[in-house]
Amino acid sequence: MKRILLIAVLGLLLAPLAAAGDDYLSLKYEVDAGDPVMGVLLSDIDTDGKSEILAGVTSGAGLTGGAYGELHAYDDDLDLAWAYTNIFGPVHCIGAGDTGGLIIAVGSWNKVYAILGSGQLKWGYNTGVMTNTRALAFADINGDGENELLIAVGKDNSEITVLDKSGKKMKSFGVKGFPYSVKVDDIDADGRLDIIVATALRENQFAYPGYIQRFDLDGNRVWEARTERGIKTMEVFDIDGDGKKEIIAGARYDVYLFGSDGNPIWNYSTGWNVEAIKVLKTDGQSLIVAGSNDLYVLDKDGKLKWKGAAGPEVYSMEISDLDGDGNEDIVVGSDRVYIYQYGSEREIWKSQNYNSVKSVVVGDLNKDGYKEVIAGCSNNRIYVFETRTFVKRTDANGKDKKANNLYTSGKNDEALELAKEARALYLELSDNDGVARCDSLIESINVQASIRDKTRVEADEYYENAVSDYIAGNYLNARDFAEKATNRYTPLGDQDRANNATEISEKAKEGALLEAGREYERAESYGVENCTDITISLAKLLYLYDKLGDKESKNKTKGLLTSFGEDFRNNSSAYLERGDFENAILYANCALLVYNVENQTYAQEINETASLVAEIEKAKAVKIPMSEIILTVLKYAAAMAVAALLIYGAVRVKNHIRRPKLDIEKIGADAASGEDAGRDKTSGARRVPVSRELVHETLKDIEKQDFHAKSDRIIKGKKAEAGVTFREK
């Protein structure tokens, strides 16, 4: 047994790692197997709940008759558990199954080895031909509840041999060509297992035709389908979702798809050997992944979905969700280990060059919840890469992104928790940039938390004010406070309080509209003499309707304003025509008051009214007041009357001796009795009624010859009787 070198290497020391992220996978273990590793397998061979690594090692594989093989078992720390070294010929296939107890089957030259989980040989079966056994499978062929082992043996025209748990031959049946793959499955959904065999014409000769052959469990051939060149790999899967499984074959230069009845469906040319076939499930569909000189992803109809470079040639492949994000990743063994993410259509990681990675397998080696990628290489080494860093980084990035999205949408409490979780992961990964990014977000959330606390205090105050003003009937204030409260509760996520504030706002609007309606009725009822009341009502209405956003009612109020303005201006013009300048000015000023309630709307009317005021002032300055004209006329008439009285008095004095003295009492009585009213009996002239007192005073004045004073009294008496008041000079 060769010396095993175990090397533990930290992922951060793996300098040659390249690609999109050098910490997606980190190298956990590296072991020297002593010879080229042709295949690796994971199986819990000691039933301790943890998987062991089984590695098929071959020495002198290119030397005819000189090659030998070994089977190594490594624990989850990659310590060598045991090695079975007595294998004649190269190891080309490994399988682990329960045949009444776990065995590991190893196919080599002319012999198959069944090895127990302890590393002891259980039995060996001699095939009788010096050729490699390249395919085997475990299945319950006879229905006894225990698996049998199916092996493919032969050279040109080979056979499938069925062995029981003790290694005894149960049956065999011939197959056309050299078998490279054997599967046992129910492909037509009839409830019975079928045996599917894929062959090339000869071993290592793929330039010749190959075959897909279907057998029943008794070994009877059901059908066979021919390919242009030999087949090296095969998968059985319901690719179109119809309940029946199709056969996907990887041959030289082509990928083939056959139905469960053997009819060809399509083939796709890669131009090189197809040595690995897998099925990837994504977005509710199944895609075929073919490893050739490049990586090809095909849909169920054989159309290319994506193609990516994968080294000089693909030897092995696995499909697995490495980071637990729900999306399957593609693990490729070529000159390196490559990781691809379908959907991003890019290579996200690759290892350093290992010459050729003959086999890759994925599994949770130590049951810690994180998957490992195990690679067996022709450079004699086995590499174990852990996805812990990959998963943690993916998890950290996901939490970081989600935290920022939640923060943006205002869900700060959830954002804070995720930001703290992301920070812890970044800290564990020694990602200082990630830590700093999370610290910045956490600080922003804390600052906003302080602002939110202040905002809540403001919102509560506005809400309380809204309620108080609504109860007091201050509807506009209540509505304003309620809207401010709503605008603060909403970003806080307090939808209940926001809804309550909105309800108060709506009810306050209803109350304000009722109040405005009553005010409008009052405004309509005012006459032109209520100038101040009209102006106040109109201003109040326009303010109310503007705050309430009621354009219709606001326009209606403007119509009322226009009407009042026109009435005031019309009255002003009428008084101007009559020469009543004081009232003309009064109504013109009322019009200005009304129009200035909406001065921008009524700019023209304001200018016109101002012109009217100027016209009134001008007329007032140049025109002799009518009252003064009337006064002058009256004074002239009074003077004439006084002159007449003087003449009359002179005559009476002259005739005083001849006539009896004037009976003052009689005259006064006549005046009081009204007999002096109407027209004079002698002359027919109209009399002006006078009082007794006026007569006495007149006579006294005549006697005193105070004519001027008497004339003034007469004028005043006439004015009093006429009910006219004039401004005195």
mmCIF file of C-alpha atoms in Angstrom, residues 270-461:
data_model
loop_
_atom_site.group_PDB
_atom_site.id
_atom_site.type_symbol
_atom_site.label_atom_id
_atom_site.label_comp_id
_atom_site.label_asym_id
_atom_site.label_seq_id
_atom_site.Cartn_x
_atom_site.Cartn_y
_atom_site.Cartn_z
ATOM 1 C CA THR A 270 -21.356 19.274 -30.514
ATOM 2 C CA GLY A 271 -18.507 18.365 -32.860
ATOM 3 C CA TRP A 272 -16.648 16.448 -30.133
ATOM 4 C CA ASN A 273 -16.984 13.484 -27.780
ATOM 5 C CA VAL A 274 -19.847 13.798 -25.290
ATOM 6 C CA GLU A 275 -18.585 12.107 -22.115
ATOM 7 C CA ALA A 276 -20.990 13.554 -19.509
ATOM 8 C CA ILE A 277 -24.771 13.995 -19.557
ATOM 9 C CA LYS A 278 -26.899 15.455 -16.724
ATOM 10 C CA VAL A 279 -30.351 17.004 -16.297
ATOM 11 C CA LEU A 280 -30.816 20.451 -14.729
ATOM 12 C CA LYS A 281 -34.196 21.517 -13.340
ATOM 13 C CA THR A 282 -34.999 25.238 -13.368
ATOM 14 C CA ASP A 283 -38.099 27.431 -13.613
ATOM 15 C CA GLY A 284 -40.423 24.453 -13.992
ATOM 16 C CA GLN A 285 -38.555 22.942 -16.914
ATOM 17 C CA SER A 286 -35.899 20.274 -17.365
ATOM 18 C CA LEU A 287 -32.798 21.050 -19.398
ATOM 19 C CA ILE A 288 -30.134 18.710 -20.748
ATOM 20 C CA VAL A 289 -26.543 19.601 -19.882
ATOM 21 C CA ALA A 290 -23.937 17.966 -22.116
ATOM 22 C CA GLY A 291 -20.200 18.035 -21.449
ATOM 23 C CA SER A 292 -18.047 17.907 -24.565
ATOM 24 C CA ASN A 293 -15.292 20.261 -25.671
ATOM 25 C CA ASP A 294 -17.614 22.936 -24.248
ATOM 26 C CA LEU A 295 -20.632 22.944 -21.991
ATOM 27 C CA TYR A 296 -23.985 22.790 -23.808
ATOM 28 C CA VAL A 297 -27.415 23.412 -22.279
ATOM 29 C CA LEU A 298 -30.318 22.167 -24.440
ATOM 30 C CA ASP A 299 -34.075 22.345 -23.960
ATOM 31 C CA LYS A 300 -36.495 19.433 -24.407
ATOM 32 C CA ASP A 301 -36.711 20.167 -28.135
ATOM 33 C CA GLY A 302 -32.953 20.036 -28.644
ATOM 34 C CA LYS A 303 -32.527 23.797 -29.003
ATOM 35 C CA LEU A 304 -29.398 25.384 -27.552
ATOM 36 C CA LYS A 305 -30.187 27.549 -24.517
ATOM 37 C CA TRP A 306 -26.627 28.369 -23.533
ATOM 38 C CA LYS A 307 -23.051 27.396 -24.299
ATOM 39 C CA GLY A 308 -20.015 27.974 -22.113
ATOM 40 C CA ALA A 309 -16.306 27.235 -22.307
ATOM 41 C CA ALA A 310 -15.222 24.429 -19.970
ATOM 42 C CA GLY A 311 -11.585 23.626 -20.630
ATOM 43 C CA PRO A 312 -10.257 21.371 -23.367
ATOM 44 C CA GLU A 313 -12.657 18.488 -22.631
ATOM 45 C CA VAL A 314 -15.311 17.609 -20.066
ATOM 46 C CA TYR A 315 -14.699 14.279 -18.277
ATOM 47 C CA SER A 316 -17.272 14.429 -15.496
ATOM 48 C CA MET A 317 -20.151 16.541 -14.262
ATOM 49 C CA GLU A 318 -22.574 16.964 -11.349
ATOM 50 C CA ILE A 319 -25.712 19.088 -10.890
ATOM 51 C CA SER A 320 -26.355 20.382 -7.362
ATOM 52 C CA ASP A 321 -27.578 23.448 -5.475
ATOM 53 C CA LEU A 322 -24.285 24.353 -3.839
ATOM 54 C CA ASP A 323 -25.306 27.530 -2.024
ATOM 55 C CA GLY A 324 -28.850 26.635 -0.997
ATOM 56 C CA ASP A 325 -30.449 29.444 -2.990
ATOM 57 C CA GLY A 326 -32.905 27.080 -4.678
ATOM 58 C CA ASN A 327 -31.101 27.169 -8.025
ATOM 59 C CA GLU A 328 -29.068 24.236 -9.266
ATOM 60 C CA ASP A 329 -25.410 24.798 -10.098
ATOM 61 C CA ILE A 330 -23.302 22.926 -12.650
ATOM 62 C CA VAL A 331 -20.053 21.364 -11.412
ATOM 63 C CA VAL A 332 -17.701 20.364 -14.225
ATOM 64 C CA GLY A 333 -14.536 18.254 -14.156
ATOM 65 C CA SER A 334 -12.156 19.155 -16.987
ATOM 66 C CA ASP A 335 -8.585 20.403 -16.688
ATOM 67 C CA ARG A 336 -9.918 22.171 -13.583
ATOM 68 C CA VAL A 337 -13.060 22.168 -11.522
ATOM 69 C CA TYR A 338 -15.528 24.712 -12.899
ATOM 70 C CA ILE A 339 -18.718 26.039 -11.318
ATOM 71 C CA TYR A 340 -21.465 27.518 -13.491
ATOM 72 C CA GLN A 341 -24.736 29.178 -12.540
ATOM 73 C CA TYR A 342 -27.446 28.695 -15.108
ATOM 74 C CA GLY A 343 -29.404 31.891 -15.595
ATOM 75 C CA SER A 344 -26.394 34.100 -15.032
ATOM 76 C CA GLU A 345 -24.857 32.240 -18.004
ATOM 77 C CA ARG A 346 -21.377 32.559 -16.674
ATOM 78 C CA GLU A 347 -18.637 30.696 -14.956
ATOM 79 C CA ILE A 348 -18.590 31.823 -11.339
ATOM 80 C CA TRP A 349 -15.576 29.885 -10.087
ATOM 81 C CA LYS A 350 -12.743 27.626 -11.198
ATOM 82 C CA SER A 351 -9.895 25.878 -9.438
ATOM 83 C CA GLN A 352 -6.267 25.802 -10.411
ATOM 84 C CA ASN A 353 -5.171 23.459 -13.183
ATOM 85 C CA TYR A 354 -5.117 19.789 -12.099
ATOM 86 C CA ASN A 355 -4.315 18.359 -15.550
ATOM 87 C CA SER A 356 -7.536 16.344 -15.807
ATOM 88 C CA VAL A 357 -10.382 16.001 -13.319
ATOM 89 C CA LYS A 358 -11.634 12.497 -14.098
ATOM 90 C CA SER A 359 -14.441 12.454 -11.558
ATOM 91 C CA VAL A 360 -16.416 14.962 -9.456
ATOM 92 C CA VAL A 361 -19.050 14.301 -6.827
ATOM 93 C CA VAL A 362 -21.063 16.621 -4.542
ATOM 94 C CA GLY A 363 -22.400 15.881 -1.064
ATOM 95 C CA ASP A 364 -22.438 16.893 2.595
ATOM 96 C CA LEU A 365 -19.380 14.975 3.669
ATOM 97 C CA ASN A 366 -19.465 15.743 7.402
ATOM 98 C CA LYS A 367 -23.213 16.505 7.746
ATOM 99 C CA ASP A 368 -22.624 20.098 8.850
ATOM 100 C CA GLY A 369 -25.263 21.465 6.512
ATOM 101 C CA TYR A 370 -22.790 22.604 3.886
ATOM 102 C CA LYS A 371 -21.970 20.662 0.749
ATOM 103 C CA GLU A 372 -18.508 19.679 -0.375
ATOM 104 C CA VAL A 373 -17.197 19.171 -3.910
ATOM 105 C CA ILE A 374 -14.815 16.198 -4.209
ATOM 106 C CA ALA A 375 -12.581 15.927 -7.257
ATOM 107 C CA GLY A 376 -10.499 12.890 -8.289
ATOM 108 C CA CYS A 377 -7.680 13.862 -10.635
ATOM 109 C CA SER A 378 -5.085 12.252 -12.880
ATOM 110 C CA ASN A 379 -2.338 14.074 -10.945
ATOM 111 C CA ASN A 380 -2.788 11.427 -8.202
ATOM 112 C CA ARG A 381 -4.710 13.725 -5.875
ATOM 113 C CA ILE A 382 -8.126 14.069 -4.336
ATOM 114 C CA TYR A 383 -9.329 17.588 -3.574
ATOM 115 C CA VAL A 384 -12.141 18.483 -1.207
ATOM 116 C CA PHE A 385 -13.614 21.947 -1.622
ATOM 117 C CA GLU A 386 -16.045 23.254 0.924
ATOM 118 C CA THR A 387 -18.986 25.445 0.024
ATOM 119 C CA ARG A 388 -19.212 26.927 3.521
ATOM 120 C CA THR A 389 -17.588 30.174 2.402
ATOM 121 C CA PHE A 390 -19.599 30.119 -0.807
ATOM 122 C CA VAL A 391 -22.857 29.645 1.074
ATOM 123 C CA LYS A 392 -22.009 32.202 3.747
ATOM 124 C CA ARG A 393 -21.020 34.792 1.175
ATOM 125 C CA THR A 394 -24.150 34.118 -0.834
ATOM 126 C CA ASP A 395 -26.192 34.270 2.356
ATOM 127 C CA ALA A 396 -24.463 37.467 3.476
ATOM 128 C CA ASN A 397 -24.925 39.123 0.099
ATOM 129 C CA GLY A 398 -28.559 38.061 0.005
ATOM 130 C CA LYS A 399 -29.266 39.391 3.500
ATOM 131 C CA ASP A 400 -27.363 42.588 2.735
ATOM 132 C CA LYS A 401 -29.365 43.194 -0.443
ATOM 133 C CA LYS A 402 -32.684 42.372 1.198
ATOM 134 C CA ALA A 403 -31.871 44.619 4.164
ATOM 135 C CA ASN A 404 -31.264 47.537 1.801
ATOM 136 C CA ASN A 405 -34.506 46.834 -0.066
ATOM 137 C CA LEU A 406 -36.458 46.718 3.197
ATOM 138 C CA TYR A 407 -34.796 49.935 4.331
ATOM 139 C CA THR A 408 -35.776 51.618 1.069
ATOM 140 C CA SER A 409 -39.387 50.489 1.501
ATOM 141 C CA GLY A 410 -39.488 51.807 5.060
ATOM 142 C CA LYS A 411 -39.437 48.447 6.877
ATOM 143 C CA ASN A 412 -36.577 49.428 9.130
ATOM 144 C CA ASP A 413 -37.081 46.884 11.908
ATOM 145 C CA GLU A 414 -36.760 43.944 9.512
ATOM 146 C CA ALA A 415 -33.922 45.687 7.678
ATOM 147 C CA LEU A 416 -32.002 46.155 10.925
ATOM 148 C CA GLU A 417 -32.192 42.465 11.834
ATOM 149 C CA LEU A 418 -31.000 41.342 8.396
ATOM 150 C CA ALA A 419 -28.225 43.935 8.340
ATOM 151 C CA LYS A 420 -26.937 42.619 11.676
ATOM 152 C CA GLU A 421 -27.043 39.028 10.395
ATOM 153 C CA ALA A 422 -25.216 40.004 7.195
ATOM 154 C CA ARG A 423 -22.602 41.876 9.217
ATOM 155 C CA ALA A 424 -21.920 38.812 11.367
ATOM 156 C CA LEU A 425 -21.403 36.692 8.242
ATOM 157 C CA TYR A 426 -19.110 39.272 6.648
ATOM 158 C CA LEU A 427 -17.142 39.455 9.874
ATOM 159 C CA GLU A 428 -16.725 35.679 9.845
ATOM 160 C CA LEU A 429 -15.566 35.894 6.219
ATOM 161 C CA SER A 430 -13.121 38.713 7.089
ATOM 162 C CA ASP A 431 -14.888 40.859 4.503
ATOM 163 C CA ASN A 432 -14.145 44.357 5.783
ATOM 164 C CA ASP A 433 -16.006 46.020 2.929
ATOM 165 C CA GLY A 434 -19.120 44.017 3.720
ATOM 166 C CA VAL A 435 -18.828 44.855 7.420
ATOM 167 C CA ALA A 436 -18.427 48.569 6.632
ATOM 168 C CA ARG A 437 -21.404 48.470 4.290
ATOM 169 C CA CYS A 438 -23.599 46.893 6.955
ATOM 170 C CA ASP A 439 -22.342 49.324 9.607
ATOM 171 C CA SER A 440 -23.352 52.227 7.372
ATOM 172 C CA LEU A 441 -26.818 50.769 6.864
ATOM 173 C CA ILE A 442 -27.257 50.047 10.577
ATOM 174 C CA GLU A 443 -26.248 53.625 11.422
ATOM 175 C CA SER A 444 -28.720 54.999 8.872
ATOM 176 C CA ILE A 445 -31.472 52.830 10.331
ATOM 177 C CA ASN A 446 -30.672 54.015 13.859
ATOM 178 C CA VAL A 447 -30.692 57.659 12.734
ATOM 179 C CA GLN A 448 -34.004 57.094 11.033
ATOM 180 C CA ALA A 449 -35.301 55.381 14.147
ATOM 181 C CA SER A 450 -34.607 58.576 16.073
ATOM 182 C CA ILE A 451 -36.331 60.579 13.359
ATOM 183 C CA ARG A 452 -39.229 58.138 13.380
ATOM 184 C CA ASP A 453 -39.633 58.586 17.128
ATOM 185 C CA LYS A 454 -39.778 62.340 16.631
ATOM 186 C CA THR A 455 -42.175 61.916 13.731
ATOM 187 C CA ARG A 456 -44.480 59.768 15.845
ATOM 188 C CA VAL A 457 -44.574 62.425 18.566
ATOM 189 C CA GLU A 458 -45.481 65.025 15.932
ATOM 190 C CA ALA A 459 -48.090 62.741 14.396
ATOM 191 C CA ASP A 460 -49.730 62.129 17.772
ATOM 192 C CA GLU A 461 -49.826 65.869 18.507
#
